[in-house]
PDB file of C-alpha atoms and ligand atoms in Angstrom:
ATOM      1  CA  MET U1233     -21.773 202.515 132.586  1.00 82.00           C
ATOM      2  CA  VAL U1234     -22.790 205.435 134.454  1.00 89.00           C
ATOM      3  CA  GLY U1235     -21.006 208.469 132.897  1.00 93.00           C
ATOM      4  CA  GLU U1236     -19.540 206.281 129.905  1.00 95.00           C
ATOM      5  CA  ARG U1237     -20.089 208.251 126.421  1.00 93.00           C
ATOM      6  CA  ILE U1238     -21.562 206.189 123.962  1.00 92.00           C
ATOM      7  CA  GLU U1239     -21.813 208.359 120.387  1.00 93.00           C
ATOM      8  CA  ALA U1240     -24.694 206.889 117.992  1.00 94.00           C
ATOM      9  CA  ASP U1241     -26.269 208.232 114.359  1.00 93.00           C
ATOM     10  CA  HIS U1242     -29.723 208.281 115.948  1.00 95.00           C
ATOM     11  CA  VAL U1243     -31.100 208.635 119.417  1.00 96.00           C
ATOM     12  CA  VAL U1244     -34.455 207.463 120.657  1.00 97.00           C
ATOM     13  CA  TRP U1245     -35.332 209.022 123.617  1.00 97.00           C
ATOM     14  CA  ALA U1246     -37.733 206.198 125.662  1.00 98.00           C
ATOM     15  CA  THR U1247     -38.595 207.651 129.637  1.00 97.00           C
ATOM     16  CA  SER U1248     -41.398 208.885 130.952  1.00 97.00           C
ATOM     17  CA  VAL U1249     -42.569 212.701 130.536  1.00 97.00           C
ATOM     18  CA  VAL U1250     -41.384 213.747 133.915  1.00 97.00           C
ATOM     19  CA  ALA U1251     -37.597 212.626 133.146  1.00 97.00           C
ATOM     20  CA  MET U1252     -37.883 213.923 129.386  1.00 98.00           C
ATOM     21  CA  LYS U1253     -38.807 217.306 130.947  1.00 98.00           C
ATOM     22  CA  ASN U1254     -36.435 217.557 132.926  1.00 97.00           C
ATOM     23  CA  VAL U1255     -33.409 216.522 131.275  1.00 97.00           C
ATOM     24  CA  PHE U1256     -34.056 218.210 128.388  1.00 97.00           C
ATOM     25  CA  ARG U1257     -35.680 221.814 129.841  1.00 97.00           C
ATOM     26  CA  ASN U1258     -31.492 222.536 130.854  1.00 96.00           C
ATOM     27  CA  HIS U1259     -30.965 222.537 126.789  1.00 95.00           C
ATOM     28  CA  PHE U1260     -34.492 223.722 124.549  1.00 96.00           C
ATOM     29  CA  ALA U1261     -36.340 225.490 127.904  1.00 97.00           C
ATOM     30  CA  GLU U1262     -36.307 228.871 125.374  1.00 97.00           C
ATOM     31  CA  THR U1263     -37.264 226.641 121.720  1.00 97.00           C
ATOM     32  CA  THR U1264     -40.975 227.108 121.163  1.00 97.00           C
ATOM     33  CA  TRP U1265     -40.798 223.151 120.796  1.00 97.00           C
ATOM     34  CA  PHE U1266     -40.228 222.790 124.010  1.00 98.00           C
ATOM     35  CA  LYS U1267     -42.079 225.558 125.347  1.00 98.00           C
ATOM     36  CA  LYS U1268     -45.223 223.503 124.079  1.00 98.00           C
ATOM     37  CA  ILE U1269     -44.262 220.533 125.522  1.00 98.00           C
ATOM     38  CA  GLU U1270     -43.995 222.708 128.972  1.00 98.00           C
ATOM     39  CA  LYS U1271     -47.703 222.938 128.761  1.00 98.00           C
ATOM     40  CA  LEU U1272     -48.797 218.796 128.660  1.00 98.00           C
ATOM     41  CA  LYS U1273     -49.849 218.491 131.805  1.00 98.00           C
ATOM     42  CA  MET U1274     -49.215 215.473 134.307  1.00 98.00           C
ATOM     43  CA  MET U1275     -50.713 213.008 136.546  1.00 97.00           C
ATOM     44  CA  HIS U1276     -49.096 211.096 139.854  1.00 98.00           C
ATOM     45  CA  ALA U1277     -49.941 207.487 140.239  1.00 97.00           C
ATOM     46  CA  CYS U1278     -49.383 205.787 143.892  1.00 98.00           C
ATOM     47  CA  THR U1279     -49.644 202.034 144.437  1.00 98.00           C
ATOM     48  CA  PHE U1280     -49.571 199.384 147.441  1.00 98.00           C
ATOM     49  CA  GLN U1281     -48.035 195.775 147.636  1.00 98.00           C
ATOM     50  CA  ILE U1282     -49.198 193.474 150.212  1.00 98.00           C
ATOM     51  CA  GLU U1283     -47.461 190.199 150.494  1.00 98.00           C
ATOM     52  CA  LEU U1284     -49.562 187.699 152.120  1.00 98.00           C
ATOM     53  CA  THR U1285     -49.528 184.268 153.484  1.00 98.00           C
ATOM     54  CA  GLU U1286     -52.279 183.039 151.401  1.00 97.00           C
ATOM     55  CA  PRO U1287     -54.444 184.852 148.238  1.00 97.00           C
ATOM     56  CA  VAL U1288     -57.195 186.862 149.558  1.00 95.00           C
ATOM     57  CA  LEU U1289     -59.600 186.206 146.231  1.00 95.00           C
ATOM     58  CA  SER U1290     -60.742 183.027 144.402  1.00 95.00           C
ATOM     59  CA  LYS U1291     -58.866 184.689 140.893  1.00 96.00           C
ATOM     60  CA  ASP U1292     -56.316 186.672 140.084  1.00 97.00           C
ATOM     61  CA  ILE U1293     -58.756 189.411 137.948  1.00 96.00           C
ATOM     62  CA  THR U1294     -58.742 193.110 138.541  1.00 96.00           C
ATOM     63  CA  THR U1295     -61.503 194.984 139.835  1.00 95.00           C
ATOM     64  CA  PHE U1296     -62.384 198.473 141.028  1.00 96.00           C
ATOM     65  CA  GLY U1297     -63.560 199.875 144.526  1.00 95.00           C
ATOM     66  CA  PRO U1298     -66.067 202.577 143.726  1.00 91.00           C
ATOM     67  CA  ASN U1299     -65.895 205.363 146.452  1.00 92.00           C
ATOM     68  CA  SER U1300     -62.925 203.503 148.166  1.00 96.00           C
ATOM     69  CA  CYS U1301     -59.112 204.294 148.048  1.00 98.00           C
ATOM     70  CA  LEU U1302     -59.028 201.205 145.688  1.00 98.00           C
ATOM     71  CA  GLY U1303     -58.875 202.675 142.260  1.00 97.00           C
ATOM     72  CA  SER U1304     -58.347 198.792 140.983  1.00 97.00           C
ATOM     73  CA  PHE U1305     -56.909 195.543 142.846  1.00 98.00           C
ATOM     74  CA  SER U1306     -55.872 192.122 142.012  1.00 98.00           C
ATOM     75  CA  GLU U1307     -54.624 189.168 144.071  1.00 98.00           C
ATOM     76  CA  GLN U1308     -51.743 188.279 141.749  1.00 98.00           C
ATOM     77  CA  SER U1309     -50.190 185.126 143.252  1.00 98.00           C
ATOM     78  CA  ARG U1310     -51.346 182.784 140.950  1.00 97.00           C
ATOM     79  CA  SER U1311     -50.318 184.846 137.447  1.00 97.00           C
ATOM     80  CA  THR U1312     -47.540 187.800 137.838  1.00 96.00           C
ATOM     81  CA  PHE U1313     -46.006 187.005 141.265  1.00 96.00           C
ATOM     82  CA  GLN U1314     -46.142 183.318 141.169  1.00 97.00           C
ATOM     83  CA  GLY U1315     -43.058 183.605 143.971  1.00 97.00           C
ATOM     84  CA  SER U1316     -45.870 184.796 146.047  1.00 98.00           C
ATOM     85  CA  LYS U1317     -48.102 182.823 148.340  1.00 98.00           C
ATOM     86  CA  GLY U1318     -50.533 185.986 148.648  1.00 98.00           C
ATOM     87  CA  ARG U1319     -50.304 189.214 146.769  1.00 98.00           C
ATOM     88  CA  LEU U1320     -53.149 192.058 146.551  1.00 98.00           C
ATOM     89  CA  SER U1321     -51.221 194.952 144.441  1.00 98.00           C
ATOM     90  CA  ILE U1322     -53.608 198.211 144.775  1.00 98.00           C
ATOM     91  CA  ILE U1323     -53.460 201.166 142.439  1.00 98.00           C
ATOM     92  CA  LEU U1324     -54.328 203.864 145.521  1.00 98.00           C
ATOM     93  CA  THR U1325     -56.790 206.727 144.560  1.00 97.00           C
ATOM     94  CA  PRO U1326     -56.473 209.821 144.995  1.00 97.00           C
ATOM     95  CA  PRO U1327     -53.179 209.108 144.185  1.00 97.00           C
ATOM     96  CA  GLU U1328     -52.186 213.033 146.043  1.00 96.00           C
ATOM     97  CA  LYS U1329     -53.820 211.986 148.994  1.00 97.00           C
ATOM     98  CA  PHE U1330     -50.806 208.913 148.802  1.00 98.00           C
ATOM     99  CA  LEU U1331     -48.355 210.556 147.964  1.00 97.00           C
ATOM    100  CA  GLU U1332     -48.257 212.333 151.242  1.00 96.00           C
ATOM    101  CA  LEU U1333     -48.576 209.309 153.492  1.00 98.00           C
ATOM    102  CA  SER U1334     -46.576 207.032 154.992  1.00 98.00           C
ATOM    103  CA  LYS U1335     -46.717 203.560 153.680  1.00 98.00           C
ATOM    104  CA  GLU U1336     -47.763 202.297 157.729  1.00 98.00           C
ATOM    105  CA  GLU U1337     -50.800 205.226 157.242  1.00 98.00           C
ATOM    106  CA  THR U1338     -51.291 203.919 154.230  1.00 98.00           C
ATOM    107  CA  LEU U1339     -51.882 201.033 155.365  1.00 98.00           C
ATOM    108  CA  GLU U1340     -54.723 201.624 158.012  1.00 98.00           C
ATOM    109  CA  ILE U1341     -56.671 203.145 155.018  1.00 98.00           C
ATOM    110  CA  VAL U1342     -56.317 200.609 152.741  1.00 98.00           C
ATOM    111  CA  LEU U1343     -57.151 197.310 155.318  1.00 98.00           C
ATOM    112  CA  GLU U1344     -60.508 199.669 156.305  1.00 97.00           C
ATOM    113  CA  ASP U1345     -61.130 200.395 153.078  1.00 97.00           C
ATOM    114  CA  LEU U1346     -60.736 196.962 151.969  1.00 97.00           C
ATOM    115  CA  LYS U1347     -63.638 195.857 154.756  1.00 96.00           C
ATOM    116  CA  ARG U1348     -66.283 197.639 152.807  1.00 94.00           C
ATOM    117  CA  VAL U1349     -65.220 195.377 149.736  1.00 93.00           C
ATOM    118  CA  LYS U1350     -65.418 192.466 151.734  1.00 94.00           C
ATOM    119  CA  ILE U1351     -61.878 191.442 152.393  1.00 95.00           C
ATOM    120  CA  HIS U1352     -61.097 190.987 155.581  1.00 96.00           C
ATOM    121  CA  ILE U1353     -57.077 190.703 155.789  1.00 96.00           C
ATOM    122  CA  GLY U1354     -55.937 189.535 159.700  1.00 95.00           C
ATOM    123  CA  ARG U1355     -52.484 191.458 160.641  1.00 95.00           C
ATOM    124  CA  GLU U1356     -51.156 187.904 160.693  1.00 97.00           C
ATOM    125  CA  GLN U1357     -51.449 187.325 157.257  1.00 97.00           C
ATOM    126  CA  ILE U1358     -49.272 190.195 155.997  1.00 98.00           C
ATOM    127  CA  ILE U1359     -45.641 189.507 155.291  1.00 98.00           C
ATOM    128  CA  ASP U1360     -45.283 192.798 154.255  1.00 98.00           C
ATOM    129  CA  TYR U1361     -46.212 195.470 152.053  1.00 98.00           C
ATOM    130  CA  GLN U1362     -45.166 198.904 150.657  1.00 98.00           C
ATOM    131  CA  LYS U1363     -46.244 201.942 148.770  1.00 98.00           C
ATOM    132  CA  ILE U1364     -45.036 202.876 145.867  1.00 98.00           C
ATOM    133  CA  ASP U1365     -45.325 206.284 144.482  1.00 98.00           C
ATOM    134  CA  HIS U1366     -44.763 207.666 140.467  1.00 97.00           C
ATOM    135  CA  PRO U1367     -45.135 211.272 140.679  1.00 97.00           C
ATOM    136  CA  ASN U1368     -45.673 212.785 137.674  1.00 97.00           C
ATOM    137  CA  ASP U1369     -45.528 209.432 135.702  1.00 96.00           C
ATOM    138  CA  PHE U1370     -48.665 210.460 133.449  1.00 97.00           C
ATOM    139  CA  TYR U1371     -49.678 212.892 131.485  1.00 97.00           C
ATOM    140  CA  SER U1372     -53.139 214.086 132.029  1.00 97.00           C
ATOM    141  CA  LEU U1373     -56.021 213.026 130.538  1.00 95.00           C
ATOM    142  CA  ALA U1374     -57.833 216.100 131.367  1.00 95.00           C
ATOM    143  CA  PRO U1375     -59.670 217.885 128.415  1.00 97.00           C
ATOM    144  CA  GLY U1376     -57.538 219.960 126.550  1.00 97.00           C
ATOM    145  CA  ASN U1377     -54.173 218.681 127.313  1.00 97.00           C
ATOM    146  CA  ASN U1378     -53.918 215.900 124.260  1.00 96.00           C
ATOM    147  CA  GLN U1379     -52.682 219.329 122.216  1.00 97.00           C
ATOM    148  CA  TYR U1380     -49.131 218.942 123.636  1.00 98.00           C
ATOM    149  CA  ARG U1381     -48.608 215.941 123.130  1.00 98.00           C
ATOM    150  CA  PRO U1382     -45.122 216.073 121.522  1.00 98.00           C
ATOM    151  CA  LYS U1383     -44.413 213.561 118.544  1.00 97.00           C
ATOM    152  CA  GLN U1384     -41.799 211.177 117.768  1.00 97.00           C
ATOM    153  CA  THR U1385     -39.854 214.119 116.101  1.00 96.00           C
ATOM    154  CA  THR U1386     -37.875 216.205 117.608  1.00 96.00           C
ATOM    155  CA  PRO U1387     -36.459 219.796 115.598  1.00 94.00           C
ATOM    156  CA  ILE U1388     -33.246 218.270 116.770  1.00 94.00           C
ATOM    157  CA  LYS U1389     -31.531 216.051 113.961  1.00 93.00           C
ATOM    158  CA  ASN U1390     -31.819 212.602 114.266  1.00 94.00           C
ATOM    159  CA  LEU U1391     -33.277 212.748 117.684  1.00 96.00           C
ATOM    160  CA  TYR U1392     -36.875 210.917 118.179  1.00 97.00           C
ATOM    161  CA  LEU U1393     -39.024 210.883 121.423  1.00 98.00           C
ATOM    162  CA  ALA U1394     -40.575 207.419 122.085  1.00 98.00           C
ATOM    163  CA  GLY U1395     -42.979 206.907 125.366  1.00 98.00           C
ATOM    164  CA  ASP U1396     -46.661 206.280 125.882  1.00 98.00           C
ATOM    165  CA  TYR U1397     -47.200 210.464 126.595  1.00 98.00           C
ATOM    166  CA  THR U1398     -46.217 210.708 122.765  1.00 98.00           C
ATOM    167  CA  LEU U1399     -48.514 211.179 120.454  1.00 97.00           C
ATOM    168  CA  GLN U1400     -50.333 208.376 119.248  1.00 97.00           C
ATOM    169  CA  PRO U1401     -53.836 206.721 118.841  1.00 96.00           C
ATOM    170  CA  TYR U1402     -54.214 205.443 122.415  1.00 96.00           C
ATOM    171  CA  PHE U1403     -53.770 207.016 125.987  1.00 94.00           C
ATOM    172  CA  ALA U1404     -50.712 205.988 127.951  1.00 94.00           C
ATOM    173  CA  THR U1405     -50.440 202.606 127.840  1.00 96.00           C
ATOM    174  CA  MET U1406     -48.013 199.530 126.988  1.00 97.00           C
ATOM    175  CA  GLU U1407     -49.774 199.280 123.578  1.00 98.00           C
ATOM    176  CA  GLY U1408     -49.313 203.226 123.032  1.00 98.00           C
ATOM    177  CA  ALA U1409     -45.383 203.107 124.346  1.00 98.00           C
ATOM    178  CA  ALA U1410     -44.851 200.383 122.298  1.00 98.00           C
ATOM    179  CA  THR U1411     -46.502 201.888 118.917  1.00 98.00           C
ATOM    180  CA  SER U1412     -45.269 205.111 119.774  1.00 98.00           C
ATOM    181  CA  GLY U1413     -41.510 203.355 119.689  1.00 98.00           C
ATOM    182  CA  MET U1414     -42.237 201.399 116.679  1.00 98.00           C
ATOM    183  CA  LYS U1415     -42.838 205.015 114.996  1.00 97.00           C
ATOM    184  CA  ALA U1416     -39.772 206.237 115.856  1.00 97.00           C
ATOM    185  CA  ALA U1417     -37.932 203.361 114.934  1.00 97.00           C
ATOM    186  CA  LYS U1418     -39.913 203.757 111.761  1.00 96.00           C
ATOM    187  CA  LEU U1419     -38.394 207.693 111.512  1.00 95.00           C
ATOM    188  CA  VAL U1420     -34.755 206.490 112.113  1.00 95.00           C
ATOM    189  CA  GLU U1421     -35.395 203.763 109.489  1.00 93.00           C
ATOM    190  CA  ASP U1422     -36.551 206.513 107.223  1.00 90.00           C
ATOM    191  CA  GLY U1423     -34.029 208.650 107.700  1.00 80.00           C
ATOM    192  CA  ASN U1424     -31.896 206.130 107.293  1.00 68.00           C
ATOM    193  CA  ARG U1425     -32.199 205.665 103.986  1.00 63.00           C
ATOM    194  CA  SER U1426     -32.786 209.743 102.863  1.00 57.00           C
TER     195      SER U1426
HETATM  196  C1  FAD I 744     -49.514 201.171 138.640  1.00 85.76           C
HETATM  197  C2  FAD I 744     -49.953 201.345 137.061  1.00 85.76           C
HETATM  198  C3  FAD I 744     -50.687 200.413 136.545  1.00 85.76           C
HETATM  199  C4  FAD I 744     -50.690 200.048 134.979  1.00 85.76           C
HETATM  200  N1  FAD I 744     -51.733 198.911 134.683  1.00 85.76           N
HETATM  201  C5  FAD I 744     -51.385 198.613 132.891  1.00 85.76           C
HETATM  202  C6  FAD I 744     -52.274 198.209 132.488  1.00 85.76           C
HETATM  203  O1  FAD I 744     -52.719 197.512 132.731  1.00 85.76           O
HETATM  204  N2  FAD I 744     -52.095 198.310 131.106  1.00 85.76           N
HETATM  205  C7  FAD I 744     -50.931 198.850 130.133  1.00 85.76           C
HETATM  206  O2  FAD I 744     -51.067 198.948 129.386  1.00 85.76           O
HETATM  207  N3  FAD I 744     -50.717 200.008 130.628  1.00 85.76           N
HETATM  208  C8  FAD I 744     -50.231 200.405 132.204  1.00 85.76           C
HETATM  209  N4  FAD I 744     -49.883 200.804 132.821  1.00 85.76           N
HETATM  210  C9  FAD I 744     -48.644 201.721 131.919  1.00 85.76           C
HETATM  211  C10 FAD I 744     -47.663 201.391 131.178  1.00 85.76           C
HETATM  212  O3  FAD I 744     -46.988 200.923 132.359  1.00 85.76           O
HETATM  213  C11 FAD I 744     -47.207 202.373 130.845  1.00 85.76           C
HETATM  214  O4  FAD I 744     -47.678 203.267 130.025  1.00 85.76           O
HETATM  215  C12 FAD I 744     -45.775 202.065 129.699  1.00 85.76           C
HETATM  216  O5  FAD I 744     -44.821 201.202 131.046  1.00 85.76           O
HETATM  217  C13 FAD I 744     -45.106 203.196 129.699  1.00 85.76           C
HETATM  218  O6  FAD I 744     -43.808 202.713 128.983  1.00 85.76           O
HETATM  219  P1  FAD I 744     -43.000 204.161 128.589  1.00 85.76           P
HETATM  220  O7  FAD I 744     -41.623 203.279 128.070  1.00 85.76           O
HETATM  221  O8  FAD I 744     -43.554 205.168 127.466  1.00 85.76           O
HETATM  222  O9  FAD I 744     -41.956 204.207 130.283  1.00 85.76           O
HETATM  223  P2  FAD I 744     -41.515 203.411 130.891  1.00 85.76           P
HETATM  224  O10 FAD I 744     -42.290 201.909 131.441  1.00 85.76           O
HETATM  225  O11 FAD I 744     -41.875 204.257 131.960  1.00 85.76           O
HETATM  226  O12 FAD I 744     -40.487 203.766 130.493  1.00 85.76           O
HETATM  227  C14 FAD I 744     -39.168 204.582 130.806  1.00 85.76           C
HETATM  228  C15 FAD I 744     -38.096 203.901 131.399  1.00 85.76           C
HETATM  229  O13 FAD I 744     -36.892 205.121 131.194  1.00 85.76           O
HETATM  230  C16 FAD I 744     -36.036 205.453 132.478  1.00 85.76           C
HETATM  231  N5  FAD I 744     -35.769 206.636 132.533  1.00 85.76           N
HETATM  232  C17 FAD I 744     -36.435 207.579 133.516  1.00 85.76           C
HETATM  233  N6  FAD I 744     -35.407 208.489 133.527  1.00 85.76           N
HETATM  234  C18 FAD I 744     -34.168 208.008 132.699  1.00 85.76           C
HETATM  235  C19 FAD I 744     -33.275 209.267 132.562  1.00 85.76           C
HETATM  236  N7  FAD I 744     -32.930 210.102 132.879  1.00 85.76           N
HETATM  237  N8  FAD I 744     -32.267 208.071 131.878  1.00 85.76           N
HETATM  238  C20 FAD I 744     -32.433 207.555 131.291  1.00 85.76           C
HETATM  239  N9  FAD I 744     -33.481 206.234 131.549  1.00 85.76           N
HETATM  240  C21 FAD I 744     -34.618 206.745 132.009  1.00 85.76           C
HETATM  241  C22 FAD I 744     -36.811 203.959 133.402  1.00 85.76           C
HETATM  242  O14 FAD I 744     -35.818 203.927 134.938  1.00 85.76           O
HETATM  243  C23 FAD I 744     -37.881 203.138 132.776  1.00 85.76           C
HETATM  244  O15 FAD I 744     -37.279 202.297 132.423  1.00 85.76           O
HETATM  245  C24 FAD I 744     -49.531 201.207 134.333  1.00 85.76           C
HETATM  246  C25 FAD I 744     -49.217 202.032 134.615  1.00 85.76           C
HETATM  247  C26 FAD I 744     -48.681 202.409 136.484  1.00 85.76           C
HETATM  248  C27 FAD I 744     -48.342 202.920 136.779  1.00 85.76           C
END
């Protein structure tokens, strides 16, 4: 419940990198530990979902759209969104550009770029559509940035971090997030034993 105080012996903080920074900055901005985390650059993501009267692709499989705004796209009505008659999910590129645009403006660009990969969607086929912004949702994969990913341990006793941005063998993926959670859980377990 919002505002409820929950006490625990150990806390694993498992938010996205931007949420972690925004909350921890209020308390630890002056520490060497957090100053290093502040150097971890972040990057945006932006996706577009189109609900359709029928599937636009014969298979639900992720495809890439080089030289277009379609970073990757997939029909998903037979897999993730089985309640939909047709559902095209798109990861837009470059995200910086689309964060600035309205969903209506984005639709026009998306429909044009879909034509370039031979996907023609008529207006009458579109039931609904939405743009979803994820500002600063990922740590940046730019060279030199990996060194600033924090470990799951923190200088604060019994406080641990988990999340795809924390240091683990993977990039920002579900595997990475799960691995970081397992690492944090192991630290809690080890702490309980000592
Ligand atoms: C469009 C897109 C496509 C992707 N595709 C793939 C893919 O195909 N394969 C793959 O492996 N990965 C993919 N990823 C990446 C994958 O989704 C992430 O790496 C993974 O979800 C990260 O998990 P996480 O637990 O670190 O963070 P999240 O899943 O972001 O979970 C963080 C949680 O913290 C919560 N939260 C935020 N702020 C606060 C707060 N202040 N207090 C409390 N809670 C808070 C959020 O609500 C959220 O539930 C994709 C990501 C995106 C955006």
